[in-house]
CSV table of C-alpha atoms and ligand atoms in Angstrom, one decimal:
chain,number,residue,atom,x,y,z
A,26,MET,CA,143.1,107.6,75.6
A,27,LEU,CA,139.8,107.4,77.1
A,28,THR,CA,138.6,105.7,80.0
A,29,THR,CA,135.8,104.9,81.5
A,30,GLU,CA,134.4,103.0,84.8
A,31,ARG,CA,134.3,99.6,82.4
A,32,LEU,CA,136.0,100.5,79.4
A,33,LEU,CA,139.6,101.8,77.9
A,34,LEU,CA,139.6,103.6,74.6
A,35,ARG,CA,142.5,103.4,72.4
A,36,ALA,CA,144.1,103.7,69.2
A,37,PHE,CA,144.1,100.8,66.9
A,38,THR,CA,147.2,98.7,66.1
A,39,LEU,CA,148.1,95.9,63.6
A,40,ALA,CA,147.7,93.2,66.3
A,41,ASP,CA,144.3,94.1,66.5
A,42,ALA,CA,143.4,92.8,63.1
A,43,PRO,CA,142.4,89.5,64.0
A,44,ASP,CA,139.8,90.3,66.4
A,45,LEU,CA,138.6,92.9,64.4
A,46,GLN,CA,138.1,91.0,62.0
A,47,ARG,CA,136.5,88.3,63.9
A,48,LEU,CA,133.6,90.5,65.6
A,49,LEU,CA,133.2,92.1,62.3
A,50,ASN,CA,132.6,89.2,60.1
A,51,THR,CA,128.8,88.7,61.5
A,52,ARG,CA,125.6,89.8,59.3
A,53,GLU,CA,124.1,91.6,62.6
A,54,VAL,CA,126.8,94.4,62.6
A,55,ALA,CA,127.4,94.8,58.7
A,56,LEU,CA,123.7,94.9,58.2
A,57,ASN,CA,122.8,97.9,60.0
A,58,THR,CA,126.5,100.1,59.2
A,59,LEU,CA,126.9,101.8,55.8
A,60,ARG,CA,130.9,101.1,54.8
A,61,ILE,CA,131.4,97.4,56.9
A,62,PRO,CA,131.4,94.7,54.3
A,63,PHE,CA,129.7,91.2,55.0
A,64,PRO,CA,131.2,88.6,54.6
A,65,TYR,CA,134.4,90.7,56.0
A,66,PRO,CA,137.3,90.0,53.7
A,67,ASP,CA,140.7,88.5,55.3
A,68,GLY,CA,143.2,91.6,55.1
A,69,GLU,CA,140.4,94.6,55.4
A,70,ALA,CA,140.8,94.9,59.0
A,71,GLU,CA,144.9,95.4,58.3
A,72,ARG,CA,144.1,98.2,55.4
A,73,TRP,CA,141.2,99.6,57.5
A,74,ILE,CA,143.6,100.4,61.0
A,75,SER,CA,146.2,101.6,58.4
A,76,THR,CA,144.6,103.9,57.1
A,77,HIS,CA,144.4,105.8,60.8
A,78,GLU,CA,148.1,107.0,59.9
A,79,THR,CA,146.8,109.0,56.8
A,80,HIS,CA,143.3,110.2,58.1
A,81,LYS,CA,145.0,112.2,60.9
A,82,ASP,CA,142.2,114.7,61.3
A,83,ASP,CA,139.7,111.9,62.0
A,84,HIS,CA,139.6,110.0,66.1
A,85,ALA,CA,139.1,105.7,65.7
A,86,PHE,CA,139.1,104.5,68.8
A,87,ALA,CA,139.2,100.8,69.5
A,88,ILE,CA,136.5,99.8,72.3
A,89,THR,CA,138.4,97.7,75.2
A,90,LEU,CA,137.1,96.1,78.5
A,91,ARG,CA,139.4,97.5,81.3
A,92,ARG,CA,139.4,94.2,83.3
A,93,THR,CA,140.3,91.7,80.6
A,94,GLU,CA,141.4,93.9,78.0
A,95,GLU,CA,139.5,92.3,75.0
A,96,LEU,CA,138.7,94.4,72.3
A,97,ILE,CA,134.7,94.4,72.0
A,98,GLY,CA,134.0,97.4,69.5
A,99,CYS,CA,135.1,100.6,67.9
A,100,VAL,CA,133.8,104.3,68.6
A,101,GLY,CA,135.2,106.7,66.5
A,102,LEU,CA,134.7,110.6,64.8
A,103,HIS,CA,134.9,111.9,61.5
A,104,MET,CA,136.1,115.6,61.3
A,105,LYS,CA,134.9,118.5,59.5
A,106,PRO,CA,137.4,121.1,60.8
A,107,ASP,CA,136.2,124.0,58.4
A,108,HIS,CA,132.5,123.8,60.7
A,109,ASP,CA,134.2,122.6,64.3
A,110,HIS,CA,132.0,119.4,63.6
A,111,ALA,CA,132.2,115.7,63.4
A,112,GLU,CA,130.3,112.5,62.9
A,113,LEU,CA,129.6,109.8,65.5
A,114,GLY,CA,129.7,106.4,64.3
A,115,TYR,CA,130.1,103.1,66.9
A,116,TRP,CA,129.7,99.4,66.4
A,117,ILE,CA,129.7,96.8,69.3
A,118,GLY,CA,130.6,92.8,68.5
A,119,VAL,CA,127.1,91.0,69.4
A,120,PRO,CA,129.0,89.2,72.2
A,121,TYR,CA,129.1,92.0,73.9
A,122,TRP,CA,125.2,93.9,72.8
A,123,GLY,CA,122.9,94.9,75.7
A,124,LEU,CA,125.5,95.5,78.3
A,125,GLY,CA,125.6,99.5,77.6
A,126,TYR,CA,128.6,99.2,76.6
A,127,ALA,CA,127.9,101.4,73.4
A,128,THR,CA,126.2,104.0,75.4
A,129,GLU,CA,129.4,104.5,78.0
A,130,ALA,CA,131.9,104.7,74.8
A,131,ALA,CA,130.0,107.1,72.9
A,132,ALA,CA,129.3,109.2,75.8
A,133,VAL,CA,133.4,109.2,76.8
A,134,VAL,CA,134.0,110.0,73.1
A,135,VAL,CA,131.4,113.0,72.7
A,136,ARG,CA,132.9,114.4,76.4
A,137,PHE,CA,136.2,114.5,74.2
A,138,GLY,CA,135.1,115.8,71.2
A,139,PHE,CA,133.4,119.3,73.3
A,140,GLU,CA,135.9,119.5,76.2
A,141,THR,CA,139.2,118.7,73.7
A,142,LEU,CA,138.6,119.5,70.4
A,143,ALA,CA,136.7,122.1,71.0
A,144,LEU,CA,133.5,121.0,68.5
A,145,ASN,CA,130.8,122.7,68.2
A,146,ARG,CA,128.2,119.9,67.2
A,147,ILE,CA,128.6,116.4,67.3
A,148,PHE,CA,126.1,114.6,65.1
A,149,ALA,CA,124.9,111.1,64.0
A,150,MET,CA,122.5,109.1,61.9
A,151,HIS,CA,121.0,105.7,61.7
A,152,PHE,CA,119.1,103.2,59.8
A,153,SER,CA,115.1,103.4,61.1
A,154,ARG,CA,115.2,100.0,61.5
A,155,ASN,CA,117.6,100.2,64.2
A,156,PRO,CA,116.4,101.8,67.1
A,157,ALA,CA,118.5,100.1,69.1
A,158,SER,CA,121.5,102.9,68.0
A,159,GLY,CA,118.8,105.6,68.6
A,160,ARG,CA,118.2,104.9,72.0
A,161,VAL,CA,122.3,105.2,72.7
A,162,LEU,CA,122.1,108.6,71.0
A,163,GLN,CA,119.2,109.6,73.3
A,164,LYS,CA,120.8,108.4,76.2
A,165,ILE,CA,124.2,110.7,75.5
A,166,GLY,CA,121.8,113.5,75.6
A,167,MET,CA,121.6,113.7,71.4
A,168,ARG,CA,118.3,115.6,69.8
A,169,HIS,CA,116.3,114.1,67.3
A,170,GLU,CA,116.8,116.1,64.2
A,171,GLY,CA,114.4,114.8,61.5
A,172,THR,CA,114.3,111.8,59.6
A,173,LEU,CA,116.1,111.2,55.9
A,174,ARG,CA,113.4,109.4,53.8
A,175,GLN,CA,115.3,106.3,51.4
A,176,HIS,CA,118.5,108.6,51.9
A,177,LEU,CA,120.9,105.4,50.9
A,178,LYS,CA,121.2,102.2,49.6
A,179,LYS,CA,122.3,99.4,51.4
A,180,TRP,CA,122.5,95.6,50.0
A,181,ASP,CA,119.8,96.8,47.2
A,182,GLU,CA,117.3,98.4,49.2
A,183,TYR,CA,116.4,102.1,50.1
A,184,VAL,CA,117.1,102.3,53.9
A,185,ASP,CA,115.5,105.7,55.5
A,186,LEU,CA,118.2,107.4,58.6
A,187,GLU,CA,117.2,109.2,61.8
A,188,CYS,CA,119.6,112.0,62.3
A,189,TYR,CA,120.9,113.1,66.0
A,190,ALA,CA,123.0,116.1,67.2
A,191,ILE,CA,124.2,117.8,70.2
A,192,LEU,CA,125.5,121.3,70.5
A,193,ARG,CA,128.1,122.6,72.7
A,194,ASN,CA,125.7,124.8,74.3
A,195,ASP,CA,123.7,121.5,74.7
A,196,PHE,CA,126.6,119.7,76.8
A,197,GLN,CA,127.3,122.4,78.7
A,198,SER,CA,123.8,122.5,80.1
A,199,LEU,CA,123.7,118.5,80.7
A,200,ARG,CA,127.1,119.1,82.7
A,201,ALA,CA,125.7,122.1,84.5
B,10,COA,C1,123.5,99.8,68.2
B,10,COA,C2,124.8,99.0,69.0
B,10,COA,C3,125.9,99.8,69.2
B,10,COA,C4,123.9,99.5,70.4
B,10,COA,O1,125.2,98.4,71.5
B,10,COA,P1,124.9,98.0,73.0
B,10,COA,O2,126.5,98.3,73.5
B,10,COA,O3,124.1,96.9,72.9
B,10,COA,O4,124.2,99.5,73.5
B,10,COA,P2,123.7,100.0,75.0
B,10,COA,O5,124.1,98.5,75.8
B,10,COA,O6,124.7,100.9,75.1
B,10,COA,O7,122.2,100.8,74.2
B,10,COA,C5,121.4,99.8,73.8
B,10,COA,C6,119.9,100.5,74.1
B,10,COA,O8,119.2,100.3,73.2
B,10,COA,C7,117.8,99.3,73.5
B,10,COA,N1,117.8,98.1,72.5
B,10,COA,C8,118.0,97.4,72.3
B,10,COA,N2,117.4,96.6,71.1
B,10,COA,C9,116.4,97.7,71.1
B,10,COA,C10,115.6,97.8,69.8
B,10,COA,N3,115.2,96.5,68.8
B,10,COA,N4,113.9,98.3,69.9
B,10,COA,C11,114.8,99.5,70.6
B,10,COA,N5,115.5,99.8,71.8
B,10,COA,C12,116.4,98.9,71.3
B,10,COA,C13,118.3,98.7,74.5
B,10,COA,O9,117.5,98.4,75.8
B,10,COA,C14,119.2,100.1,75.5
B,10,COA,O10,118.2,101.4,76.3
B,10,COA,P3,117.8,101.0,77.2
B,10,COA,O11,119.4,101.1,78.3
B,10,COA,O12,117.0,102.5,77.5
B,10,COA,O13,117.4,99.5,77.6
B,10,COA,C15,125.0,97.7,68.5
B,10,COA,O14,123.7,96.8,68.8
B,10,COA,C16,125.6,97.5,67.3
B,10,COA,O15,126.9,97.9,67.3
B,10,COA,N6,124.8,96.9,66.3
B,10,COA,C17,125.3,96.7,65.3
B,10,COA,C18,126.1,98.4,64.3
B,10,COA,C19,125.4,99.3,64.8
B,10,COA,O16,124.1,99.4,64.5
B,10,COA,N7,125.9,100.6,64.5
B,10,COA,C20,125.3,101.9,65.2
B,10,COA,C21,125.5,102.6,63.7
B,10,COA,S1,124.6,104.0,63.8
């Protein structure tokens, strides 16, 4: 469990499934993520939450508001233990956009990655057409490393990816 000024990040439980499905069943979130389907099928939220039991290496956090306990999004680290690195991913439900929540959640997860998981590198990638995500990554201290042109196909369209990362050394310099 991780806390920030406004947020509490915790493990998902099956009780989150209805809220998860409601937040994810929006075109705006699916459009700029790779694996979230749209429309979001019945049962998919329960299935996805159940995978967390077996994916012990990965860390998926439900982002909730401390004040009301409502679920507003998700942030996670997909671990590659052989390399001491992890990929950061996140989404925020549309009603909660533009309030700094993604930045607040991503920052505390990056800190968790370096200070608790002893990672050496945390990276993230976003579709070039989604500059809001790039802003989040810049605001948490990540550096732009390059563009992968037409690297992925999303809904029958080739999309460019922007690659960002922060190293343990960068993180320590920022904290100092
Ligand atoms: C991208 C996303 C996570 C941002 O969440 P959020 O909580 O609104 O993010 P924050 O409020 O912390 O920060 C957003 C920043 O992007 C900026 N921004 C918003 N729209 C923008 C745009 N079209 N162009 C450039 N910057 C933009 C905001 O101004 C803010 O930056 P600022 O603080 O410098 O003003 C959210 O829109 C989302 O979940 N989108 C769909 C899924 C997704 O894209 N996930 C990431 C996949 S890599």
